[in-house]
JSON list of C-alpha atoms in Angstrom, two decimals:
[
{"chain": "A", "resi": 5, "resn": "MET", "atom": "CA", "xyz": [10.95, -52.80, -158.68]},
{"chain": "A", "resi": 6, "resn": "ARG", "atom": "CA", "xyz": [9.75, -54.80, -155.53]},
{"chain": "A", "resi": 7, "resn": "VAL", "atom": "CA", "xyz": [8.06, -58.31, -156.01]},
{"chain": "A", "resi": 8, "resn": "GLU", "atom": "CA", "xyz": [6.97, -61.11, -153.80]},
{"chain": "A", "resi": 9, "resn": "VAL", "atom": "CA", "xyz": [7.48, -64.83, -154.38]},
{"chain": "A", "resi": 10, "resn": "VAL", "atom": "CA", "xyz": [5.45, -67.24, -152.50]},
{"chain": "A", "resi": 11, "resn": "ILE", "atom": "CA", "xyz": [5.21, -71.19, -152.39]},
{"chain": "A", "resi": 12, "resn": "ALA", "atom": "CA", "xyz": [2.63, -72.90, -150.12]},
{"chain": "A", "resi": 13, "resn": "TRP", "atom": "CA", "xyz": [2.29, -76.54, -148.73]},
{"chain": "A", "resi": 14, "resn": "PRO", "atom": "CA", "xyz": [-0.96, -77.64, -146.88]},
{"chain": "A", "resi": 15, "resn": "HIS", "atom": "CA", "xyz": [0.03, -76.49, -143.43]},
{"chain": "A", "resi": 16, "resn": "ARG", "atom": "CA", "xyz": [2.83, -73.89, -144.04]},
{"chain": "A", "resi": 17, "resn": "PHE", "atom": "CA", "xyz": [4.17, -71.57, -146.79]},
{"chain": "A", "resi": 18, "resn": "ALA", "atom": "CA", "xyz": [7.40, -69.70, -147.49]},
{"chain": "A", "resi": 19, "resn": "GLN", "atom": "CA", "xyz": [7.58, -66.16, -149.16]},
{"chain": "A", "resi": 20, "resn": "CYS", "atom": "CA", "xyz": [10.39, -63.60, -149.88]},
{"chain": "A", "resi": 21, "resn": "TRP", "atom": "CA", "xyz": [10.35, -60.10, -151.23]},
{"chain": "A", "resi": 22, "resn": "LEU", "atom": "CA", "xyz": [12.93, -59.29, -153.98]},
{"chain": "A", "resi": 23, "resn": "GLU", "atom": "CA", "xyz": [14.27, -56.36, -155.66]},
{"chain": "A", "resi": 24, "resn": "LEU", "atom": "CA", "xyz": [14.40, -56.79, -159.20]},
{"chain": "A", "resi": 25, "resn": "GLY", "atom": "CA", "xyz": [15.31, -54.52, -162.24]},
{"chain": "A", "resi": 26, "resn": "ASP", "atom": "CA", "xyz": [12.63, -53.15, -164.67]},
{"chain": "A", "resi": 27, "resn": "GLY", "atom": "CA", "xyz": [11.64, -55.55, -167.23]},
{"chain": "A", "resi": 28, "resn": "ALA", "atom": "CA", "xyz": [12.23, -58.86, -164.94]},
{"chain": "A", "resi": 29, "resn": "THR", "atom": "CA", "xyz": [10.29, -61.84, -165.70]},
{"chain": "A", "resi": 30, "resn": "VAL", "atom": "CA", "xyz": [8.72, -64.52, -163.59]},
{"chain": "A", "resi": 31, "resn": "ALA", "atom": "CA", "xyz": [11.96, -66.88, -164.35]},
{"chain": "A", "resi": 32, "resn": "ASP", "atom": "CA", "xyz": [14.19, -64.00, -162.95]},
{"chain": "A", "resi": 33, "resn": "ALA", "atom": "CA", "xyz": [12.03, -63.89, -159.66]},
{"chain": "A", "resi": 34, "resn": "VAL", "atom": "CA", "xyz": [12.33, -67.56, -159.34]},
{"chain": "A", "resi": 35, "resn": "ARG", "atom": "CA", "xyz": [16.11, -67.68, -159.85]},
{"chain": "A", "resi": 36, "resn": "ALA", "atom": "CA", "xyz": [16.48, -65.05, -157.42]},
{"chain": "A", "resi": 37, "resn": "ALA", "atom": "CA", "xyz": [14.36, -66.25, -154.67]},
{"chain": "A", "resi": 38, "resn": "ASP", "atom": "CA", "xyz": [15.78, -68.16, -151.76]},
{"chain": "A", "resi": 39, "resn": "LEU", "atom": "CA", "xyz": [12.90, -70.67, -151.25]},
{"chain": "A", "resi": 40, "resn": "GLU", "atom": "CA", "xyz": [12.90, -74.30, -150.27]},
{"chain": "A", "resi": 41, "resn": "GLY", "atom": "CA", "xyz": [10.92, -76.36, -152.97]},
{"chain": "A", "resi": 42, "resn": "LYS", "atom": "CA", "xyz": [11.34, -73.84, -155.90]},
{"chain": "A", "resi": 43, "resn": "ASP", "atom": "CA", "xyz": [12.96, -76.47, -157.98]},
{"chain": "A", "resi": 44, "resn": "GLU", "atom": "CA", "xyz": [9.94, -78.76, -157.95]},
{"chain": "A", "resi": 45, "resn": "VAL", "atom": "CA", "xyz": [7.26, -76.50, -158.97]},
{"chain": "A", "resi": 46, "resn": "ALA", "atom": "CA", "xyz": [4.61, -77.43, -161.78]},
{"chain": "A", "resi": 47, "resn": "GLY", "atom": "CA", "xyz": [3.94, -74.10, -162.83]},
{"chain": "A", "resi": 48, "resn": "TYR", "atom": "CA", "xyz": [3.88, -70.23, -161.84]},
{"chain": "A", "resi": 49, "resn": "ALA", "atom": "CA", "xyz": [1.05, -67.63, -161.29]},
{"chain": "A", "resi": 50, "resn": "VAL", "atom": "CA", "xyz": [0.96, -63.98, -160.77]},
{"chain": "A", "resi": 51, "resn": "PHE", "atom": "CA", "xyz": [-1.85, -63.17, -158.50]},
{"chain": "A", "resi": 52, "resn": "GLY", "atom": "CA", "xyz": [-3.53, -66.52, -159.17]},
{"chain": "A", "resi": 53, "resn": "VAL", "atom": "CA", "xyz": [-3.44, -66.08, -162.96]},
{"chain": "A", "resi": 54, "resn": "ALA", "atom": "CA", "xyz": [-1.44, -68.59, -164.86]},
{"chain": "A", "resi": 55, "resn": "ALA", "atom": "CA", "xyz": [2.03, -67.28, -166.07]},
{"chain": "A", "resi": 56, "resn": "GLN", "atom": "CA", "xyz": [4.88, -68.35, -168.25]},
{"chain": "A", "resi": 57, "resn": "PRO", "atom": "CA", "xyz": [8.61, -67.97, -167.13]},
{"chain": "A", "resi": 58, "resn": "GLU", "atom": "CA", "xyz": [8.88, -65.10, -169.65]},
{"chain": "A", "resi": 59, "resn": "THR", "atom": "CA", "xyz": [6.03, -63.15, -168.25]},
{"chain": "A", "resi": 60, "resn": "ARG", "atom": "CA", "xyz": [7.08, -59.63, -167.48]},
{"chain": "A", "resi": 61, "resn": "LEU", "atom": "CA", "xyz": [6.53, -58.45, -163.76]},
{"chain": "A", "resi": 62, "resn": "HIS", "atom": "CA", "xyz": [5.36, -55.17, -162.39]},
{"chain": "A", "resi": 63, "resn": "GLU", "atom": "CA", "xyz": [5.74, -53.40, -159.22]},
{"chain": "A", "resi": 64, "resn": "GLY", "atom": "CA", "xyz": [4.18, -55.28, -156.35]},
{"chain": "A", "resi": 65, "resn": "ASP", "atom": "CA", "xyz": [3.31, -58.59, -158.14]},
{"chain": "A", "resi": 66, "resn": "ARG", "atom": "CA", "xyz": [3.20, -61.78, -156.21]},
{"chain": "A", "resi": 67, "resn": "VAL", "atom": "CA", "xyz": [4.70, -64.61, -158.12]},
{"chain": "A", "resi": 68, "resn": "GLU", "atom": "CA", "xyz": [3.10, -67.81, -156.76]},
{"chain": "A", "resi": 69, "resn": "LEU", "atom": "CA", "xyz": [5.09, -71.31, -157.36]},
{"chain": "A", "resi": 70, "resn": "LEU", "atom": "CA", "xyz": [2.47, -73.89, -158.01]},
{"chain": "A", "resi": 71, "resn": "ARG", "atom": "CA", "xyz": [3.26, -77.51, -156.77]},
{"chain": "A", "resi": 72, "resn": "PRO", "atom": "CA", "xyz": [2.40, -80.52, -158.65]},
{"chain": "A", "resi": 73, "resn": "LEU", "atom": "CA", "xyz": [-1.07, -82.22, -157.72]},
{"chain": "A", "resi": 74, "resn": "LEU", "atom": "CA", "xyz": [-0.96, -84.96, -155.37]},
{"chain": "A", "resi": 75, "resn": "VAL", "atom": "CA", "xyz": [-4.21, -86.84, -156.68]},
{"chain": "A", "resi": 76, "resn": "ASP", "atom": "CA", "xyz": [-5.87, -86.60, -159.93]},
{"chain": "A", "resi": 77, "resn": "PRO", "atom": "CA", "xyz": [-9.03, -84.23, -159.67]},
{"chain": "A", "resi": 78, "resn": "LYS", "atom": "CA", "xyz": [-11.36, -86.60, -161.21]},
{"chain": "A", "resi": 79, "resn": "GLU", "atom": "CA", "xyz": [-10.06, -89.39, -159.01]},
{"chain": "A", "resi": 80, "resn": "ALA", "atom": "CA", "xyz": [-10.62, -87.21, -155.93]},
{"chain": "A", "resi": 81, "resn": "ARG", "atom": "CA", "xyz": [-14.10, -86.53, -156.93]},
{"chain": "A", "resi": 82, "resn": "ARG", "atom": "CA", "xyz": [-14.91, -90.16, -157.45]},
{"chain": "A", "resi": 83, "resn": "ARG", "atom": "CA", "xyz": [-13.37, -90.93, -153.99]},
{"chain": "A", "resi": 84, "resn": "ARG", "atom": "CA", "xyz": [-15.71, -88.18, -152.43]},
{"chain": "A", "resi": 85, "resn": "ALA", "atom": "CA", "xyz": [-18.71, -89.47, -154.22]},
{"chain": "A", "resi": 86, "resn": "GLY", "atom": "CA", "xyz": [-18.19, -93.00, -153.08]},
{"chain": "A", "resi": 87, "resn": "ALA", "atom": "CA", "xyz": [-17.80, -91.91, -149.59]},
{"chain": "A", "resi": 88, "resn": "GLN", "atom": "CA", "xyz": [-21.07, -90.01, -149.69]},
{"chain": "A", "resi": 89, "resn": "ARG", "atom": "CA", "xyz": [-22.88, -92.93, -151.17]},
{"chain": "A", "resi": 90, "resn": "GLY", "atom": "CA", "xyz": [-21.35, -95.40, -148.58]},
{"chain": "A", "resi": 91, "resn": "GLY", "atom": "CA", "xyz": [-22.40, -92.98, -145.55]},
{"chain": "A", "resi": 92, "resn": "ARG", "atom": "CA", "xyz": [-26.33, -92.93, -146.66]}
]
């Protein structure tokens, strides 16, 4: 079966298409992918839905390698709110 594996950064992305056997999992796709940064992922998704390494793949699936967050979401909201208050 043919699946796509992708990883994205703020201003670029990398992708590769793989031919895997039936019953292949997310872990199989990640192992087979030749992508920079694949060893530093925080999680996985298939078409934007969180997935585990043992999740079985289907023909045409897109496996997304999720990077760690750079800033805690609560802290980012506080910073934005503070900037908006300061600008008024």
